[in-house]
Short mmCIF file of C-alpha atoms in Angstrom, two decimals:
data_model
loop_
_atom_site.label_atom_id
_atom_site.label_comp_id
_atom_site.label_asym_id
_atom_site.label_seq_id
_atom_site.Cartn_x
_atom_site.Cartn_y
_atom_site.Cartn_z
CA UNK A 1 50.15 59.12 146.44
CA UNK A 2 49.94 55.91 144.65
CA UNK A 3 52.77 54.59 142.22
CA UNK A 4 52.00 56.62 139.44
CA UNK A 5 52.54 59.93 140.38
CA UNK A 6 55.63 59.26 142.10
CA UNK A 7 56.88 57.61 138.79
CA UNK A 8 55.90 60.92 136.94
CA UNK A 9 57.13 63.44 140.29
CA UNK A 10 60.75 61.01 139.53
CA UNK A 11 60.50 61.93 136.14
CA UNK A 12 59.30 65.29 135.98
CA UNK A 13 61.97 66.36 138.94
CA UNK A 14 64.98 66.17 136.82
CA UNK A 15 63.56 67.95 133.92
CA UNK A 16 63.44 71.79 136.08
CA UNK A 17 67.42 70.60 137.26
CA UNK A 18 68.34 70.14 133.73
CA UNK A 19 66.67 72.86 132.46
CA UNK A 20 67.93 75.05 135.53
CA UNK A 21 71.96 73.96 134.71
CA UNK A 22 71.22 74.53 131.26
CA UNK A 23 70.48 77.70 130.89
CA UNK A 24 72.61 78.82 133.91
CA UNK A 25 75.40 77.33 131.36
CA UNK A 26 73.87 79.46 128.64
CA UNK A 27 73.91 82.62 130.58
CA UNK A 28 77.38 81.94 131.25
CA UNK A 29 78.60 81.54 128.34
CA UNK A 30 76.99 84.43 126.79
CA UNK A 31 78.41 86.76 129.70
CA UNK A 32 81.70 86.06 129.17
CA UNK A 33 81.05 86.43 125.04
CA UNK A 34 79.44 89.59 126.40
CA UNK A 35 82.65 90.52 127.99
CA UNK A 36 85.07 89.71 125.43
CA UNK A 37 82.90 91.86 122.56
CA UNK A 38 83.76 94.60 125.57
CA UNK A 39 87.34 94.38 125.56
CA UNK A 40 87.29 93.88 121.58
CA UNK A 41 85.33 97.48 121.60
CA UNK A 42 88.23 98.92 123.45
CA UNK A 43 90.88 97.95 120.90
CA UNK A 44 91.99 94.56 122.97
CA UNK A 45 92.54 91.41 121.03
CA UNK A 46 90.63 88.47 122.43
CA UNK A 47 91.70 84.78 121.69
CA UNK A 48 89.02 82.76 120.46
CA UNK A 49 87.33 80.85 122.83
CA UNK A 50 87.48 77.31 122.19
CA UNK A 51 86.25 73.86 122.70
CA UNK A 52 87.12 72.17 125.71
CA UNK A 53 87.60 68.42 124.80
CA UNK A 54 84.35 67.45 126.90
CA UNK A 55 82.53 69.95 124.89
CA UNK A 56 83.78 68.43 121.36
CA UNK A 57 83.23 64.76 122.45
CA UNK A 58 79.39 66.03 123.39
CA UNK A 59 79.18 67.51 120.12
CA UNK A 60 80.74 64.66 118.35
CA UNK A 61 77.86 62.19 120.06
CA UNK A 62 75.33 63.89 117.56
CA UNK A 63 74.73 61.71 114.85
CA UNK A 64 75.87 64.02 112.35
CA UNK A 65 77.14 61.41 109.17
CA UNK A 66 73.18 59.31 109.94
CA UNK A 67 71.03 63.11 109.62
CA UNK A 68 73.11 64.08 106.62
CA UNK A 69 72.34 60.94 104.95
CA UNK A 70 68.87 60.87 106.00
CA UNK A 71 68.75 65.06 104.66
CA UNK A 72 70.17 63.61 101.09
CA UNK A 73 67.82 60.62 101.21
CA UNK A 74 65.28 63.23 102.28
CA UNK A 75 66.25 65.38 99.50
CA UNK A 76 66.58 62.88 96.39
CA UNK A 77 62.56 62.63 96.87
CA UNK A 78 60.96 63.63 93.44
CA UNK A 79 58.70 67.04 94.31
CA UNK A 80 55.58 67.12 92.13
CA UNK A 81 55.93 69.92 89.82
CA UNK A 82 53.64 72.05 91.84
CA UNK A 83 55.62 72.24 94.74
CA UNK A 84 59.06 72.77 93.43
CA UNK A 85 58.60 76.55 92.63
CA UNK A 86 57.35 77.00 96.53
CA UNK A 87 60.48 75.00 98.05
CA UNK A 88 62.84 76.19 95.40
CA UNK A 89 61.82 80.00 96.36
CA UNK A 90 61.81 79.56 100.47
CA UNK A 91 65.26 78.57 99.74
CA UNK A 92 66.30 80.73 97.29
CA UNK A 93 64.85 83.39 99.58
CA UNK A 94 66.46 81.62 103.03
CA UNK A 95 70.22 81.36 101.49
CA UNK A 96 70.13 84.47 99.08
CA UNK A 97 70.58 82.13 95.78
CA UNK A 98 71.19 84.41 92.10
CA UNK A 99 69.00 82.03 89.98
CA UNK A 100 70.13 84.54 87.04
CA UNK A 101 73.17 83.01 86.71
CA UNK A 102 72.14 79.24 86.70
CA UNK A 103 72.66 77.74 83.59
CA UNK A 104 68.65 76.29 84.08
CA UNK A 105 66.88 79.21 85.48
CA UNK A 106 63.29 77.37 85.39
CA UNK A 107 62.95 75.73 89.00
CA UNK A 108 60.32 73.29 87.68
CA UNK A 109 63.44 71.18 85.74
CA UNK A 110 64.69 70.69 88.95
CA UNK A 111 63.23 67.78 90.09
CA UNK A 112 64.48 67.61 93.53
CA UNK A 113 66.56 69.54 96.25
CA UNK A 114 69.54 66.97 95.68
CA UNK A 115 69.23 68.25 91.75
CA UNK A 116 68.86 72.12 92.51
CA UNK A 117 71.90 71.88 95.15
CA UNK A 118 73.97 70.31 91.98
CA UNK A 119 72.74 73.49 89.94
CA UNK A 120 75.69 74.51 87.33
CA UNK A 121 76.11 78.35 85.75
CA UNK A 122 76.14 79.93 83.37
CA UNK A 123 79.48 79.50 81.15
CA UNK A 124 79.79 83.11 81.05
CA UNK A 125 78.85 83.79 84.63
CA UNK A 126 82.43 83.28 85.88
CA UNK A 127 85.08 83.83 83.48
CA UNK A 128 88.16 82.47 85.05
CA UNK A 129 91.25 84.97 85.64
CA UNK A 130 93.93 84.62 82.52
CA UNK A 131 96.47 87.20 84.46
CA UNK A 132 96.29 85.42 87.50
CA UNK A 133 97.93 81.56 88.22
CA UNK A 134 96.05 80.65 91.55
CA UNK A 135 92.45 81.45 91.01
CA UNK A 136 89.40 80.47 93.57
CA UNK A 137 88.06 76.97 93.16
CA UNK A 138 84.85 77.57 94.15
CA UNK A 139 82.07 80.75 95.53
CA UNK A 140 82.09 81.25 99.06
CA UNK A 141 84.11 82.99 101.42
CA UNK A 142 87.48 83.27 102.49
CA UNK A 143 87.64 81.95 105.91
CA UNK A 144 91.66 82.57 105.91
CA UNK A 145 95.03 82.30 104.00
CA UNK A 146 98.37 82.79 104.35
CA UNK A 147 101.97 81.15 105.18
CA UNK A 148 101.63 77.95 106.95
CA UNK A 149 104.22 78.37 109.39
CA UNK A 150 105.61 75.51 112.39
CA UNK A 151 103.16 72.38 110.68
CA UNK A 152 100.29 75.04 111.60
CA UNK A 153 97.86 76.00 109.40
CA UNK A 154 95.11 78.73 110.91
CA UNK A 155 91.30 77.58 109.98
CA UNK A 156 90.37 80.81 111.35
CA UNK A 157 92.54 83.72 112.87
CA UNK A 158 94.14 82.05 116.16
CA UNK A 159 92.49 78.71 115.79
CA UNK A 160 94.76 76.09 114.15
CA UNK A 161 94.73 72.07 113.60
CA UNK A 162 97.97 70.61 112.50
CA UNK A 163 99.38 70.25 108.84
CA UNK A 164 100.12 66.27 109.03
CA UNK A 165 96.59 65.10 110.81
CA UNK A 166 94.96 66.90 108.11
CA UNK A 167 97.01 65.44 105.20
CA UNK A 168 98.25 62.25 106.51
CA UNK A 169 101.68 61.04 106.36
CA UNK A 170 103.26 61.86 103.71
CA UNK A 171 103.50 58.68 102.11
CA UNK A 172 101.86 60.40 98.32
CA UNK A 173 105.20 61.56 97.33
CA UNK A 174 106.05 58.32 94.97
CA UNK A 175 103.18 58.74 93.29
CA UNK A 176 104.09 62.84 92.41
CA UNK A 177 107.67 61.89 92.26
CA UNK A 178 108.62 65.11 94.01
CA UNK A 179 112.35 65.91 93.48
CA UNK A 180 112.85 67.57 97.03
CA UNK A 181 115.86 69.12 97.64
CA UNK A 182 118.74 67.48 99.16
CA UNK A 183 119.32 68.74 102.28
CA UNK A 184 117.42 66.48 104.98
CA UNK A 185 114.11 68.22 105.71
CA UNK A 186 113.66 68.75 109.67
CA UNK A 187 109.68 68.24 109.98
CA UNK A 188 106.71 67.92 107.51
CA UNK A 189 106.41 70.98 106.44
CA UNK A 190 109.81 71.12 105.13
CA UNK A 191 109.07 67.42 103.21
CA UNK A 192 105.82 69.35 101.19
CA UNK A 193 108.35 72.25 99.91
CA UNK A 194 110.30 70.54 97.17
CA UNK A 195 112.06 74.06 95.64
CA UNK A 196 114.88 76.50 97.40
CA UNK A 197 113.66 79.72 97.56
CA UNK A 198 109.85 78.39 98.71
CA UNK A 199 107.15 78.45 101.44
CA UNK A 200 103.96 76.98 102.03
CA UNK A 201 100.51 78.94 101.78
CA UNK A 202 97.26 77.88 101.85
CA UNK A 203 93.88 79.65 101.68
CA UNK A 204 90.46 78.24 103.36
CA UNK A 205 87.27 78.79 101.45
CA UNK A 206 83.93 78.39 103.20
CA UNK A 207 81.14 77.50 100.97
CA UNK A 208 77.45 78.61 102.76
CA UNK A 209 74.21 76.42 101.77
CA UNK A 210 73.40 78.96 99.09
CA UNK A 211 76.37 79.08 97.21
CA UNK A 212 77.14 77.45 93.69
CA UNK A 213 78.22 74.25 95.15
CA UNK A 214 80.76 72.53 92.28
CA UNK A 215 84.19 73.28 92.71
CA UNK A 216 86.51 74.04 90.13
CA UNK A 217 90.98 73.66 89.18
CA UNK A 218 92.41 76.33 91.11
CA UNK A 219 95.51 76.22 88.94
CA UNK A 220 97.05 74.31 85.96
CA UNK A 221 98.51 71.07 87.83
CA UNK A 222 98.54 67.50 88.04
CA UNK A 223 96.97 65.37 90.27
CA UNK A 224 98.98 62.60 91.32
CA UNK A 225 97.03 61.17 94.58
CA UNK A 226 94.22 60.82 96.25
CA UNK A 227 93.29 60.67 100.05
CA UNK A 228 89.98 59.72 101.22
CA UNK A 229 89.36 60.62 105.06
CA UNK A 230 86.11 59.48 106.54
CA UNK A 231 85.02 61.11 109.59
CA UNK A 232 82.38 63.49 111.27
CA UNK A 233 80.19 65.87 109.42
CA UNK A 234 80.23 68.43 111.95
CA UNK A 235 79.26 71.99 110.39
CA UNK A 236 81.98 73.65 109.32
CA UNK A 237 80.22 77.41 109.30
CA UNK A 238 82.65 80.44 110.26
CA UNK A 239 81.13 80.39 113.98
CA UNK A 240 82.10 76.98 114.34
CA UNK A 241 85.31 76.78 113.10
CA UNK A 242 86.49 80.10 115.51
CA UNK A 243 85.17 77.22 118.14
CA UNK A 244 86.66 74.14 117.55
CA UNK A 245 89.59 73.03 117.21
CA UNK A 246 91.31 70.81 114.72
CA UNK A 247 87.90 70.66 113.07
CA UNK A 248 88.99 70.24 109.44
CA UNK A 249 90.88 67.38 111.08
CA UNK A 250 87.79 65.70 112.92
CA UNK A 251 85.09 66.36 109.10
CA UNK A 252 85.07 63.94 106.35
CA UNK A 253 87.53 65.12 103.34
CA UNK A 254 89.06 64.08 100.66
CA UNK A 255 92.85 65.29 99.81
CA UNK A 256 94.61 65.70 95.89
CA UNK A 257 97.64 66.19 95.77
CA UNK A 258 99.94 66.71 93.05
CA UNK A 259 102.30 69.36 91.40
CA UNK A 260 102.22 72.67 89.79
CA UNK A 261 104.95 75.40 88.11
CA UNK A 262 106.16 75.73 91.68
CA UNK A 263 106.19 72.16 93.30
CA UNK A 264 103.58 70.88 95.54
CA UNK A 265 100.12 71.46 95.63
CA UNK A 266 97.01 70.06 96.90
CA UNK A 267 92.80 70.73 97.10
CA UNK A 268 90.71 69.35 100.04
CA UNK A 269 86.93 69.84 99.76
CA UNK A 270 85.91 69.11 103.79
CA UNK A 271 82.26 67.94 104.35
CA UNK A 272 79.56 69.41 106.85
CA UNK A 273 76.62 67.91 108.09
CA UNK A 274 73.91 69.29 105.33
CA UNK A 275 76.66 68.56 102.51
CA UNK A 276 78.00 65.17 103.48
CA UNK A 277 79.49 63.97 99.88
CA UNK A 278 82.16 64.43 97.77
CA UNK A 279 82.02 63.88 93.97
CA UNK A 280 85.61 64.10 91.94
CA UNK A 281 84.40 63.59 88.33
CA UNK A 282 87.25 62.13 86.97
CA UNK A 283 87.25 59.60 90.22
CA UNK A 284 84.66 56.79 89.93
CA UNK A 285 86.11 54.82 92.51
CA UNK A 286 85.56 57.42 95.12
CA UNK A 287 82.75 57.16 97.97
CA UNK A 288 82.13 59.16 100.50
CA UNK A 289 79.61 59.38 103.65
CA UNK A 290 79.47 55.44 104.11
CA UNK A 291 77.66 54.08 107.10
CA UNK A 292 80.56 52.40 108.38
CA UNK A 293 84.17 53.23 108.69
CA UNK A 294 87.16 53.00 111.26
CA UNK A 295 88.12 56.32 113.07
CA UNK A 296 91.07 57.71 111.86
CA UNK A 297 91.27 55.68 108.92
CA UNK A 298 92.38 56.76 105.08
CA UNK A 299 92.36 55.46 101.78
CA UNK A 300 94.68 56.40 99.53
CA UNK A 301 94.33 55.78 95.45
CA UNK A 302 97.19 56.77 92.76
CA UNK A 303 96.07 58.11 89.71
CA UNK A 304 99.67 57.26 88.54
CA UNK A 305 99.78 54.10 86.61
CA UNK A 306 101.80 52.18 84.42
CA UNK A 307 100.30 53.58 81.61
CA UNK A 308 99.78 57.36 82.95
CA UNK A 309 103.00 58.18 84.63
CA UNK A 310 101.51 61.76 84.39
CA UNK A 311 98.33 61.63 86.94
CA UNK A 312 95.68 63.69 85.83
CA UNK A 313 96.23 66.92 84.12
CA UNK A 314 93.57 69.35 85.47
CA UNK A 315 93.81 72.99 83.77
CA UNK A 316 93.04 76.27 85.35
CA UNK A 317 88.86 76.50 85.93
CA UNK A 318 88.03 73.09 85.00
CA UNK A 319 85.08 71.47 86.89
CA UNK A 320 87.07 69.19 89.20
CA UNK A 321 84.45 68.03 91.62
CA UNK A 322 80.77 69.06 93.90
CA UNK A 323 79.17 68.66 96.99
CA UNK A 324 76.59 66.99 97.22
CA UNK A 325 73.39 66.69 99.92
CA UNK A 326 73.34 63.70 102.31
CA UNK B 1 81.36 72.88 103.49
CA UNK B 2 84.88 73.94 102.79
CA UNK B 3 87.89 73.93 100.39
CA UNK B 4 91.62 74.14 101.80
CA UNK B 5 94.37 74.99 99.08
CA UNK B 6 97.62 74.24 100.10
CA UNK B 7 100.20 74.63 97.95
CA UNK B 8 103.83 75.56 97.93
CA UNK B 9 104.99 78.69 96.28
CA UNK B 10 107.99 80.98 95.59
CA UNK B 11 108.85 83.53 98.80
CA UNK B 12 107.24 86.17 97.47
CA UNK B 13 104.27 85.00 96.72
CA UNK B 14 100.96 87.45 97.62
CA UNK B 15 97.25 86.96 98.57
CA UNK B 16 95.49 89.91 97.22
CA UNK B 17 92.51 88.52 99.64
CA UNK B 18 91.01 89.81 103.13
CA UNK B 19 89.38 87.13 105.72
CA UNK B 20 85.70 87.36 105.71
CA UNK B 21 85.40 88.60 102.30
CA UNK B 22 83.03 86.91 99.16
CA UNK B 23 84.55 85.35 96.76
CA UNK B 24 83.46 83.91 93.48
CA UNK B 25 84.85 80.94 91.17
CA UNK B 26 87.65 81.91 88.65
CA UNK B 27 88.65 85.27 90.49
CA UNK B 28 92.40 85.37 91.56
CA UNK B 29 93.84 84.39 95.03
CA UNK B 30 97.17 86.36 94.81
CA UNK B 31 100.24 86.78 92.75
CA UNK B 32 103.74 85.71 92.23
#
């Protein structure tokens, strides 16, 4: 019984009691998942079940914004040409990527991940919807839309975050020069709808790691403003987002806002751990994914100056901006 | 990652959309 092994019986004790909790938490959890698929078999809507605030602060420990730019560090190493077919195909293969329609179909040009995640398509690959004013920015998959209704906005069904955290006071409107109508609004939402006769929609699009990852003008507008919100880079996958909470609130993002035919109107490309930047090409100043920043901070930047009292003009299917790696 | 469109729009304005479906760049989102 001398000092070592007790030091290793003290260590080696806790590991079985962690373990133990653990998965006694697992099994848990997956019983009651168990038992809500049940009821939703028998017709009975479930609410989601969410994140408890202990659970969020534990998953907001993980050093999500350091591993994504480590990954795009990771990922801006040149392959040799040999091994860029064999990594390009395991994740063509893994995320289910249509090489047919890249505009550079030979994976050798590619020289690393960073550049093969930037891939751009064909011209002809999407042609953009003439009959149609609101088109999709970007491939993925619609997460949810609608009215926003009480400051609410849904990220999934039954899970909301609130319409002001995510776009910050509402202190753009000089720079868009919204005329709002007279009558004094009663809460934010009724500030954003500058028209009688109006609501507010919006419509959540969830890109997955094998999607075309530039995003595009959903609409003919202007961009008047923009809103830079560092934060985590928690994943934002469907699963996830039924989970937690506010989570478009808590993710890196960057808000435009501006005005269309009908008013106001605004894009917000959210991070996610793999895909921790945000490029706007007509926005040099912007950075995103910075070592250091203060929680709940913004930065906001006008694109309306003296000597372009119109922002910037973005027309319907114009490349607008892209996610990168890291 | 994700993009959130929020936009104001006249009453009747429809999403021709379903949650959990694909979508692609430059197909529509609703109409007026």
């Amino acid at each position: 019984r001398n000092p070592a092994s007790l030091g290793l019986q003290a260590r080696v004790r806790p590991l079985p009691i962690l373990i133990a909790t653990g998965s006694g938490y697992m099994g848990y959890d997956q019983y009651g998942r168990y038992k809500d698929r049940e009821l939703e078999s028998k017709g009975i809507e479930v609410p989601p079940r969410i994140a408890n605030e202990a659970q969020v602060a534990l998953y907001k420990t993980i050093p999500t914004r350091l591993l994504s730019r480590a990954w795009g560090r990771l990922n801006q190493v040149d392959l040799p040409t040999w091994l860029r077919k064999p990594i390009y195909s395991l994740y063509i293969w893994t995320f289910g990527v249509n090489m047919k329609e890249a505009a550079v179909e030979d994976l050798h040009q590619y020289r690393n991940l960073g550049e093969f995640f930037r891939r751009k398509l064909k011209p002809q690959a999407r042609p953009v919807c003439d009959s149609h004013c609101v088109i999709s920015p970007a491939d993925g998959k619609i997460l949810h839309f609608g009215r926003v209704k009480n400051c609410e906005v849904e990220q999934v069904k039954g899970v909301t975050y609130s319409l002001e955290t995510f776009l910050g006071p509402h202190t753009w409107a000089e720079s868009i020069a919204l005329n709002r109508n007279e009558d004094d609004p009663t809460n934010f939402q009724d500030i954003l709808v500058t028209k009688e006769g109006n609501a507010l929609f919006h419509c959540v699009v969830y890109l997955a790691p094998g999607d075309y990852h530039c995003f595009h003008s959903p609409t003919d507008w202007r961009v008047a403003h923009r809103r830079h919100f560092p934060g985590s880079l928690m994943s934002v996958n469907p699963g996830v987002a039924r989970w937690i909470k506010e989570l478009f609130c808590h993710n890196e993002r960057v808000v435009l806002s501006g005005e269309w035919a009908h008013g106001f109107f605004s894009l917000t490309a959210v991070g996610a751990t793999n895909v921790g930047s945000i490029r706007i090409y007509f926005d040099k100043e912007l950075r995103t994914n910075l070592p250091r920043y203060s929680k709940g901070s913004f930065n906001d930047f006008s694109y309306v100056s003296n000597n372009n009292q119109e922002g910037i003009s973005m027309r319907k299917g114009e490349h607008l901006g892209e996610f990168n790696l890291g | 990652s994700t993009i959130v469109l929020l936009f104001e729009a006249p009453k009747d304005f429809t999403f021709n959309l379903k949650a959990g479906q694909k979508i692609r760049y430059g197909e529509p989102l609703g109409t007026m």
